[in-house]
mmCIF file with all atom_site columns, C-alpha atoms in Angstrom:
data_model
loop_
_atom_site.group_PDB
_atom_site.id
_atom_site.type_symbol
_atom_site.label_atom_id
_atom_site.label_alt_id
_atom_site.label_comp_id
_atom_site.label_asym_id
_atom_site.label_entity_id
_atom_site.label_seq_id
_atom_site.pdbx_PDB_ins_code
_atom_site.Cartn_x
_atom_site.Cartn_y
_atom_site.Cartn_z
_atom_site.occupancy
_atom_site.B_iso_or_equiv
_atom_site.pdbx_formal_charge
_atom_site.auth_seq_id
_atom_site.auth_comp_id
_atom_site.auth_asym_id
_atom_site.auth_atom_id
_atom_site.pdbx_PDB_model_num
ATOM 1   C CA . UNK W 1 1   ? 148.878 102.541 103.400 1.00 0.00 ? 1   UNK W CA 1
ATOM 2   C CA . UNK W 1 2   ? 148.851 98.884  103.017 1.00 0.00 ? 2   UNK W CA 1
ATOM 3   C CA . UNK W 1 3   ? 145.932 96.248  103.566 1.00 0.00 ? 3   UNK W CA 1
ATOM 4   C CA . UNK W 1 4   ? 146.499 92.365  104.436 1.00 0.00 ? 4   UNK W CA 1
ATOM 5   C CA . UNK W 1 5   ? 144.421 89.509  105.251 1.00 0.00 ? 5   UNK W CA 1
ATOM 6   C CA . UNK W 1 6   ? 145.255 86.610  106.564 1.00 0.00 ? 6   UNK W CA 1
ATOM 7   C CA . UNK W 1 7   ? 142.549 85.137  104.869 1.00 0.00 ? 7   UNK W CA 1
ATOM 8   C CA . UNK W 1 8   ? 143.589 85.104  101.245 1.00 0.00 ? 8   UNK W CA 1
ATOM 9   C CA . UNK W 1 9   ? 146.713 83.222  100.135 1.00 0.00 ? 9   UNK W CA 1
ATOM 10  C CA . UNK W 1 10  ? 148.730 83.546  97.270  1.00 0.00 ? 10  UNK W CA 1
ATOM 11  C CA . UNK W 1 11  ? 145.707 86.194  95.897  1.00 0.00 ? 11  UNK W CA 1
ATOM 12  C CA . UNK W 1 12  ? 143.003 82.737  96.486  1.00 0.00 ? 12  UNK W CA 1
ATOM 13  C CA . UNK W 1 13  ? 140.723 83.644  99.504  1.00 0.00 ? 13  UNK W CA 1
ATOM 14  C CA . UNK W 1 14  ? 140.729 80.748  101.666 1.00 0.00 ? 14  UNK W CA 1
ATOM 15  C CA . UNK W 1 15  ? 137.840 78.584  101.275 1.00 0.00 ? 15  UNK W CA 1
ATOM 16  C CA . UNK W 1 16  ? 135.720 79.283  104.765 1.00 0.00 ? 16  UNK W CA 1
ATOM 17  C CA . UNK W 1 17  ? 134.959 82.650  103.837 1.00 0.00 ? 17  UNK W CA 1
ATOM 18  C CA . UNK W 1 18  ? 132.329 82.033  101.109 1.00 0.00 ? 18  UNK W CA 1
ATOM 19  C CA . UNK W 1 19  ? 130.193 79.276  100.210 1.00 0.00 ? 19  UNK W CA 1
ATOM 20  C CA . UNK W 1 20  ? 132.835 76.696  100.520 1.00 0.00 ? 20  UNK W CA 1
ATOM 21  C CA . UNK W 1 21  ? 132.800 77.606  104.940 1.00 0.00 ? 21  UNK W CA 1
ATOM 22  C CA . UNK W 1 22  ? 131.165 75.906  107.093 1.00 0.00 ? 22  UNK W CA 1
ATOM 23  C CA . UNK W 1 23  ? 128.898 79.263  108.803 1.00 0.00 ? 23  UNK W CA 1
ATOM 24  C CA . UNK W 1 24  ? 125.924 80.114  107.346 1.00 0.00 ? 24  UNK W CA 1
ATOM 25  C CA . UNK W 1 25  ? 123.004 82.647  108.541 1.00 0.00 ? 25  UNK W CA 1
ATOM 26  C CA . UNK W 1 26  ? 119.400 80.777  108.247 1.00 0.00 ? 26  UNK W CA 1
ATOM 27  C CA . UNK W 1 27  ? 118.535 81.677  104.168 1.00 0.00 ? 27  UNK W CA 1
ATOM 28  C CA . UNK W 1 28  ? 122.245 79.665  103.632 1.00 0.00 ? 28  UNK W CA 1
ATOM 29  C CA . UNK W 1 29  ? 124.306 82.960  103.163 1.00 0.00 ? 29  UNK W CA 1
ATOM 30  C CA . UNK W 1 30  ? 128.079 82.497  104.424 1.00 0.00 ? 30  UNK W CA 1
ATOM 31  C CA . UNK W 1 31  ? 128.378 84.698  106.832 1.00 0.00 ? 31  UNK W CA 1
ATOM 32  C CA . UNK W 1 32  ? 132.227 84.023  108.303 1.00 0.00 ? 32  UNK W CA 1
ATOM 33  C CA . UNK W 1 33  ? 134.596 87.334  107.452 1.00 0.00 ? 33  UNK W CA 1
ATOM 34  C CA . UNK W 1 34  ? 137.014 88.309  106.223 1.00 0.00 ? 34  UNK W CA 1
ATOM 35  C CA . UNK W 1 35  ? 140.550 89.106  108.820 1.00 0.00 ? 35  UNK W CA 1
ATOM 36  C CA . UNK W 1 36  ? 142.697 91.838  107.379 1.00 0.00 ? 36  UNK W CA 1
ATOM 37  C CA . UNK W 1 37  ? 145.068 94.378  108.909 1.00 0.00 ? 37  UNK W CA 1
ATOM 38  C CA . UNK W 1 38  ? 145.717 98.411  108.085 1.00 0.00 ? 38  UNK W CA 1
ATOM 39  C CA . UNK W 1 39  ? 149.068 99.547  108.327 1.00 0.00 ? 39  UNK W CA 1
ATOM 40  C CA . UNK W 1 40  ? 150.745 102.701 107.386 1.00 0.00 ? 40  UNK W CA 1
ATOM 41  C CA . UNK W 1 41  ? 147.987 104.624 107.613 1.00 0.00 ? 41  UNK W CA 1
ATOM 42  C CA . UNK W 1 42  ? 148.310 108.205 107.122 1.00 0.00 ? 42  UNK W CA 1
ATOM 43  C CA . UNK W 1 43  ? 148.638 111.371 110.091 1.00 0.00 ? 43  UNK W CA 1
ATOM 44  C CA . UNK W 1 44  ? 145.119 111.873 110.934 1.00 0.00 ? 44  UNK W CA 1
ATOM 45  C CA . UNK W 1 45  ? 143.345 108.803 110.324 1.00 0.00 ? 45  UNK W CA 1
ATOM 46  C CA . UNK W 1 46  ? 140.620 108.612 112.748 1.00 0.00 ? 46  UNK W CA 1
ATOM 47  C CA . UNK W 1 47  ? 138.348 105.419 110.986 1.00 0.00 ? 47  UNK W CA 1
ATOM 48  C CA . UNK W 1 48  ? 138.278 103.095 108.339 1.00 0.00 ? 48  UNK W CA 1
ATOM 49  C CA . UNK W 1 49  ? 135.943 102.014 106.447 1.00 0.00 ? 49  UNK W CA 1
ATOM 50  C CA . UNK W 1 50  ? 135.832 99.207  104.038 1.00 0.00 ? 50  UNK W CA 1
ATOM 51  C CA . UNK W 1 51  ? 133.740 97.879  100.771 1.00 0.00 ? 51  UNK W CA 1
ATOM 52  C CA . UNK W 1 52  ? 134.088 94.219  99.764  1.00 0.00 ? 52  UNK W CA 1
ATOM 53  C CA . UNK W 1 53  ? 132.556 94.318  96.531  1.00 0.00 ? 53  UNK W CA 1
ATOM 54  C CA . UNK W 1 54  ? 132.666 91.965  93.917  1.00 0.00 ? 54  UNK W CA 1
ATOM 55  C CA . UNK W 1 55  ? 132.946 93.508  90.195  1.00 0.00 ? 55  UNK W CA 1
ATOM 56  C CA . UNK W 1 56  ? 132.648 90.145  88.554  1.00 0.00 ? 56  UNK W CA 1
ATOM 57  C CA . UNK W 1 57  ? 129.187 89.770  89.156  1.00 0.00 ? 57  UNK W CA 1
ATOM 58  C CA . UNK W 1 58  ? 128.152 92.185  86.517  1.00 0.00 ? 58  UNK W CA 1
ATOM 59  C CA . UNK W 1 59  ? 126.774 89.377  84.039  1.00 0.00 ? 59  UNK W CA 1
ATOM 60  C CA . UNK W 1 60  ? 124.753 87.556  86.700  1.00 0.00 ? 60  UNK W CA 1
ATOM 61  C CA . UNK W 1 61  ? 123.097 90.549  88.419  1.00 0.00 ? 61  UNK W CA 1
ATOM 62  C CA . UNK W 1 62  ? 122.155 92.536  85.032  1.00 0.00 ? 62  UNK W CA 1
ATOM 63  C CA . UNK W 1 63  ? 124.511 95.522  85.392  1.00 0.00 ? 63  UNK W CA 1
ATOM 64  C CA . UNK W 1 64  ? 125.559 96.020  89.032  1.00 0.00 ? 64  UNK W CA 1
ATOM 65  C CA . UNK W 1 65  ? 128.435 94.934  91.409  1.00 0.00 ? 65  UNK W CA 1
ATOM 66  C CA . UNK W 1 66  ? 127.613 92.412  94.293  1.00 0.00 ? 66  UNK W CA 1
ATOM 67  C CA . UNK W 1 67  ? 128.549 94.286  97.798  1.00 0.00 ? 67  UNK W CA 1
ATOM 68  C CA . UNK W 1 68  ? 129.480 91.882  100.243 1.00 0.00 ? 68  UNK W CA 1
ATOM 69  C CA . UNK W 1 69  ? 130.368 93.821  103.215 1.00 0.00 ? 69  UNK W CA 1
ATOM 70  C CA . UNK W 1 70  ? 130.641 97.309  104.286 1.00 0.00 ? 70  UNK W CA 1
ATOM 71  C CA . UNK W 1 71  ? 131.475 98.756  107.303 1.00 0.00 ? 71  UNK W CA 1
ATOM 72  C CA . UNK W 1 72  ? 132.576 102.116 109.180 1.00 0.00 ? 72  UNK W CA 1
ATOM 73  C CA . UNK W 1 73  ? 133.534 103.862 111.829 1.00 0.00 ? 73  UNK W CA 1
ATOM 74  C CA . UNK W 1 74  ? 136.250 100.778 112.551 1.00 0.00 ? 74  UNK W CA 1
ATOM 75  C CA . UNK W 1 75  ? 139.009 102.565 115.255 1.00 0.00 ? 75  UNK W CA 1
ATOM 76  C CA . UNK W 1 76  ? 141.378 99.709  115.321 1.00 0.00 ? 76  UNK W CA 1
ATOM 77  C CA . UNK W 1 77  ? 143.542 98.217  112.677 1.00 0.00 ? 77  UNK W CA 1
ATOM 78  C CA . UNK W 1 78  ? 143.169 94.803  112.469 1.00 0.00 ? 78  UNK W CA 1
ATOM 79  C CA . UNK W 1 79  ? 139.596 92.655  112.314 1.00 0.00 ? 79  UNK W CA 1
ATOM 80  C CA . UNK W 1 80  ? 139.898 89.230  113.221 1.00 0.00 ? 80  UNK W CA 1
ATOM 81  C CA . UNK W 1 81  ? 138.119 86.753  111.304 1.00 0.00 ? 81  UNK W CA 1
ATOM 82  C CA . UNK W 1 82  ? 134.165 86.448  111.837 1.00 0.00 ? 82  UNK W CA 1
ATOM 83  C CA . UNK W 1 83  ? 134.365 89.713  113.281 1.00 0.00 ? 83  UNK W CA 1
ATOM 84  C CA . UNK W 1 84  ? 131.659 90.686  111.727 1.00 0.00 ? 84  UNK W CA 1
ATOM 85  C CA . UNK W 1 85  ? 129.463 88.658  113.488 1.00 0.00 ? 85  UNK W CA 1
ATOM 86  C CA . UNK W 1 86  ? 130.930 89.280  116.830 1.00 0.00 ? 86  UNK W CA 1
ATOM 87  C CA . UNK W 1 87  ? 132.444 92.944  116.877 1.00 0.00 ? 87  UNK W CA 1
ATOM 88  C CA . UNK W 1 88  ? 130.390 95.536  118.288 1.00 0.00 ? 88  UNK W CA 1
ATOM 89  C CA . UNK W 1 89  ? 133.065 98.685  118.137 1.00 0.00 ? 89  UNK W CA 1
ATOM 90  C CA . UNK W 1 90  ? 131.925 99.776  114.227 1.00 0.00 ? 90  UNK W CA 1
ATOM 91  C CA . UNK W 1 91  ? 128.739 100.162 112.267 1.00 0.00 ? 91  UNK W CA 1
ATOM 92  C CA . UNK W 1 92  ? 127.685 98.006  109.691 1.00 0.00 ? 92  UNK W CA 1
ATOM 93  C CA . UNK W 1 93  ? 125.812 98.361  106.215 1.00 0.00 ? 93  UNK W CA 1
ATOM 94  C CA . UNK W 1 94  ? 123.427 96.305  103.801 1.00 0.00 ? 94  UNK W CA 1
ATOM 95  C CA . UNK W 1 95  ? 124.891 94.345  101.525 1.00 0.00 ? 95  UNK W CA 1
ATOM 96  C CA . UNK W 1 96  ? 123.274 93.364  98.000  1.00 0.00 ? 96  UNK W CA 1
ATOM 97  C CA . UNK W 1 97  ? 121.517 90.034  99.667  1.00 0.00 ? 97  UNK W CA 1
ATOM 98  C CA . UNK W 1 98  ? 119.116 92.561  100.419 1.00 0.00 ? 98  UNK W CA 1
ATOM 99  C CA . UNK W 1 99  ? 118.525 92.801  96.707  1.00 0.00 ? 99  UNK W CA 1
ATOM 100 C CA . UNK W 1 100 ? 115.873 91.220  94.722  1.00 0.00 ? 100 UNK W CA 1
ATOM 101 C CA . UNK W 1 101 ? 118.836 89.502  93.397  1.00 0.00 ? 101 UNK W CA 1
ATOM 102 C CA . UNK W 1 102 ? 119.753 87.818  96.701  1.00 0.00 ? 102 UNK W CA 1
ATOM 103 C CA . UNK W 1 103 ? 116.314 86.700  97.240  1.00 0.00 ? 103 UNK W CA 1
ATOM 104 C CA . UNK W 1 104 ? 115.387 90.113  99.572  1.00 0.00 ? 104 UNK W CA 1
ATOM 105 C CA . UNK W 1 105 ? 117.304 88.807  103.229 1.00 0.00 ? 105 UNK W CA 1
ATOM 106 C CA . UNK W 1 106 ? 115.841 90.795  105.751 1.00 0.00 ? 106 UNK W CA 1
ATOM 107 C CA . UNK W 1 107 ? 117.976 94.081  106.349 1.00 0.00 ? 107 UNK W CA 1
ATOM 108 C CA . UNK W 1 108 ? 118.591 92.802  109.802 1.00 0.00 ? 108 UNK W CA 1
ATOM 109 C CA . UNK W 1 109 ? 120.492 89.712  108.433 1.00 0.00 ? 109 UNK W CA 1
ATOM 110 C CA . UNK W 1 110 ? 122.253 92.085  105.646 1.00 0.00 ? 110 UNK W CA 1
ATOM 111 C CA . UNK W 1 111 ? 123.855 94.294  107.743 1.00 0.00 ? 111 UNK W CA 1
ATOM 112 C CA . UNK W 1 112 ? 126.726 91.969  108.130 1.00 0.00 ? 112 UNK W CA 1
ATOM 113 C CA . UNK W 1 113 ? 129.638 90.489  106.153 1.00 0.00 ? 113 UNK W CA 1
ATOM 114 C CA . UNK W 1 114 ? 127.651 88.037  103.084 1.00 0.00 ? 114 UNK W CA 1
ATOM 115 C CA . UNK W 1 115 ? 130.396 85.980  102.004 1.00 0.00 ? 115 UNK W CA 1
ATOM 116 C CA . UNK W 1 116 ? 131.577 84.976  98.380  1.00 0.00 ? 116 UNK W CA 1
ATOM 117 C CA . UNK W 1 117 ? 128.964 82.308  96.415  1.00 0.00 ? 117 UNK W CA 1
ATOM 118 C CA . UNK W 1 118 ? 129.903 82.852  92.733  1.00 0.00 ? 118 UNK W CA 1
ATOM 119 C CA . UNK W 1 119 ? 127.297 81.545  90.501  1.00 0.00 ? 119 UNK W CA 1
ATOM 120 C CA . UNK W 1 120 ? 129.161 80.944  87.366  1.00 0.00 ? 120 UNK W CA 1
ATOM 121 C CA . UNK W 1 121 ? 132.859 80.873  87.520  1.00 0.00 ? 121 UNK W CA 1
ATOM 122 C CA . UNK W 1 122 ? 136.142 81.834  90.067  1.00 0.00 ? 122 UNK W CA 1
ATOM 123 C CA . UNK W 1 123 ? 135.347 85.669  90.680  1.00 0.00 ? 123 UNK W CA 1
ATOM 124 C CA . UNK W 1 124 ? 138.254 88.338  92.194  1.00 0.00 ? 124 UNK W CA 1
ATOM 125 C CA . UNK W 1 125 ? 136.658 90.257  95.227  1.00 0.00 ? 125 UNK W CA 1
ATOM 126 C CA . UNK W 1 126 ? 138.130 93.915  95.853  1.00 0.00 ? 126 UNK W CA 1
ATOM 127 C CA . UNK W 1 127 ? 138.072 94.846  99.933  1.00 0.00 ? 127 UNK W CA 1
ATOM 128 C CA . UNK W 1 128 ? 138.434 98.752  99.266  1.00 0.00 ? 128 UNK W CA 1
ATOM 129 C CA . UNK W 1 129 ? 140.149 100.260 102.668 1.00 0.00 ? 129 UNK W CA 1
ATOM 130 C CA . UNK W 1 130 ? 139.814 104.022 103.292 1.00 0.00 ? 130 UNK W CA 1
ATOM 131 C CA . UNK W 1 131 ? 141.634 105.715 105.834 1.00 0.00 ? 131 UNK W CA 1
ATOM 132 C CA . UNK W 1 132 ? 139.265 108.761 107.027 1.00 0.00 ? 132 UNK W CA 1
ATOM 133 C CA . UNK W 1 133 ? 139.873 112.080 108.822 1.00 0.00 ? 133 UNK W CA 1
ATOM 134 C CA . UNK W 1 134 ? 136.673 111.671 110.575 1.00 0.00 ? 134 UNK W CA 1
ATOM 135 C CA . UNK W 1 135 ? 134.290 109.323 112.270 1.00 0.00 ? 135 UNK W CA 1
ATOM 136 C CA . UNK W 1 136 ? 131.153 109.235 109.937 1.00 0.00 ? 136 UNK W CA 1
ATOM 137 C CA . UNK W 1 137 ? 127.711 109.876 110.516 1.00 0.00 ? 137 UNK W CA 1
ATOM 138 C CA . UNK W 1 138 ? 125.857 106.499 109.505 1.00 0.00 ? 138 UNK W CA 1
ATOM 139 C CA . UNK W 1 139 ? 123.676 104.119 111.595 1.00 0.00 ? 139 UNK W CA 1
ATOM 140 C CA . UNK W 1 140 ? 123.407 100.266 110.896 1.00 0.00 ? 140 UNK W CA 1
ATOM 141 C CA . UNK W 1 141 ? 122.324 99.340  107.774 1.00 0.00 ? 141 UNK W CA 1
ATOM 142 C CA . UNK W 1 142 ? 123.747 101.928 105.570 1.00 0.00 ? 142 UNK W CA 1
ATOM 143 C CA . UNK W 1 143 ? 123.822 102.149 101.664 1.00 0.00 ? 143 UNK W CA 1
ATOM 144 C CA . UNK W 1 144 ? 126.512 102.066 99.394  1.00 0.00 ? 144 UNK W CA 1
ATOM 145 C CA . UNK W 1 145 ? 125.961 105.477 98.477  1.00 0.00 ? 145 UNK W CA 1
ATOM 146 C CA . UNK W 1 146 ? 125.615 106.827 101.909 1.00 0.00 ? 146 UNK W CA 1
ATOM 147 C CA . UNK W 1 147 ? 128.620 105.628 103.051 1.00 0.00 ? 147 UNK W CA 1
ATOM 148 C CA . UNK W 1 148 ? 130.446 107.432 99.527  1.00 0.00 ? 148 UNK W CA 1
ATOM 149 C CA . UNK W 1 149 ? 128.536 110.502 100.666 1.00 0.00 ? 149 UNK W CA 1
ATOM 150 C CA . UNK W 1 150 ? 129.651 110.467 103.945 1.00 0.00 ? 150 UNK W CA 1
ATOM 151 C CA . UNK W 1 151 ? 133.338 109.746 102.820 1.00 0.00 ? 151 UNK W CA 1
ATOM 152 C CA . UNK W 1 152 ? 133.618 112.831 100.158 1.00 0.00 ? 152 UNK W CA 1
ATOM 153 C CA . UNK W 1 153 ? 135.956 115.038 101.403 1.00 0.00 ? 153 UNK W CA 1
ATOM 154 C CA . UNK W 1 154 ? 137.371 112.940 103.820 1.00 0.00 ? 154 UNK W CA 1
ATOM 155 C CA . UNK W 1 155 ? 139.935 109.763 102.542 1.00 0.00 ? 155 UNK W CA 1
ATOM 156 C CA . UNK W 1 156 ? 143.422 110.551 103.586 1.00 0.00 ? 156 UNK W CA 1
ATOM 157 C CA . UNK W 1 157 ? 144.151 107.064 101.940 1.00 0.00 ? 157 UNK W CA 1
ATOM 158 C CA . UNK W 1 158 ? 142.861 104.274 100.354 1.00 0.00 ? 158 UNK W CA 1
ATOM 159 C CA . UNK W 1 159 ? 144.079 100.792 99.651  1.00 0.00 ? 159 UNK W CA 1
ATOM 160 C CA . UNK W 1 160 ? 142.269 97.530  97.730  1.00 0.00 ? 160 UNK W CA 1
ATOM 161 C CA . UNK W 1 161 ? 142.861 94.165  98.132  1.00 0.00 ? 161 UNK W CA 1
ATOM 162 C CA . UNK W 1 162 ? 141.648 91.608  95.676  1.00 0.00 ? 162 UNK W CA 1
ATOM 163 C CA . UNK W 1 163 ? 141.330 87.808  95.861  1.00 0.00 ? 163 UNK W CA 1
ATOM 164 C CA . UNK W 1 164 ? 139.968 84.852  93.586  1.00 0.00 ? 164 UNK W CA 1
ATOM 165 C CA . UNK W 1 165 ? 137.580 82.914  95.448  1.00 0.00 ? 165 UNK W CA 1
ATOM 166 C CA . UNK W 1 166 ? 136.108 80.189  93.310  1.00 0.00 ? 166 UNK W CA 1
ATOM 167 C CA . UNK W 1 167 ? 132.619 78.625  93.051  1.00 0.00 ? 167 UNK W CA 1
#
């Protein structure tokens, strides 16, 4: 299996999709995703699903990585670019500016794609891709550890695909 995007150029993800863009939800979170395409996805791959997380963020947060998007249930192989925003065809978890951390967003606004802001210095964000035997059973605004739950058992594949984006 193999994951692209569009969106991230010479391993540097293009400016508009963090804090640098120009689309913003109303607390000032970027909120314009991420395009990538799956290809070479295995003989029974009914969904993807897909963790942007950044691992980077370890210092700043006290101990924990900063999800930025996760979503499920996806059918197709390619998400265009704000997709996240737009797309109704998958389901859609919380990300961490739901946390204390990110100032407690409303659920509602964190069950979409929360783009890149590092605090401190150029960070590399990891879009996990799994290619699943199944579609899974998880309603908007899913946790991190739901979604693993859900997964166990059932990734035929999986890909990541990291980019610098910098502050």
């Amino acid at each position: 299996m193999n994951v692209t995007s569009s969106g991230i150029v010479n391993g540097v993800i293009q400016p508009q999709y963090g804090g640098h863009g120009t689309q913003f939800n109303e607390n000032g979170i970027p909120t314009y995703s991420l395009p990538f395409k799956v290809e070479d996805t295995p003989q029974g791959t009914v969904s993807i699903a897909i963790v942007l997380e950044d691992k980077d963020a370890y210092p700043v947060t006290g101990g924990f990585a900063w999800i930025h998007w996760l979503a499920a249930n996806i059918t197709r192989f390619e998400i265009k670019e704000n997709e996240s925003q737009t797309a109704d065809d998958f389901v859609q978890g919380r990300n961490s500016w739901t946390s204390i951390q990110g100032g407690e967003q409303s659920t509602e606004l964190s069950c979409y794609y929360g783009g890149m802001t590092p605090p401190d210095k150029p960070h590399v964000y990891e879009l996990h891709v799994y290619a699943l035997d199944k579609m899974l059973e998880l309603e908007k605004g899913f946790l991190l550890n739901e979604l693993h739950r859900e997964m166990d058992g059932h990734i035929l594949d999986q890909f990541t695909l990291k980019g610098i984006y910098e502050n």
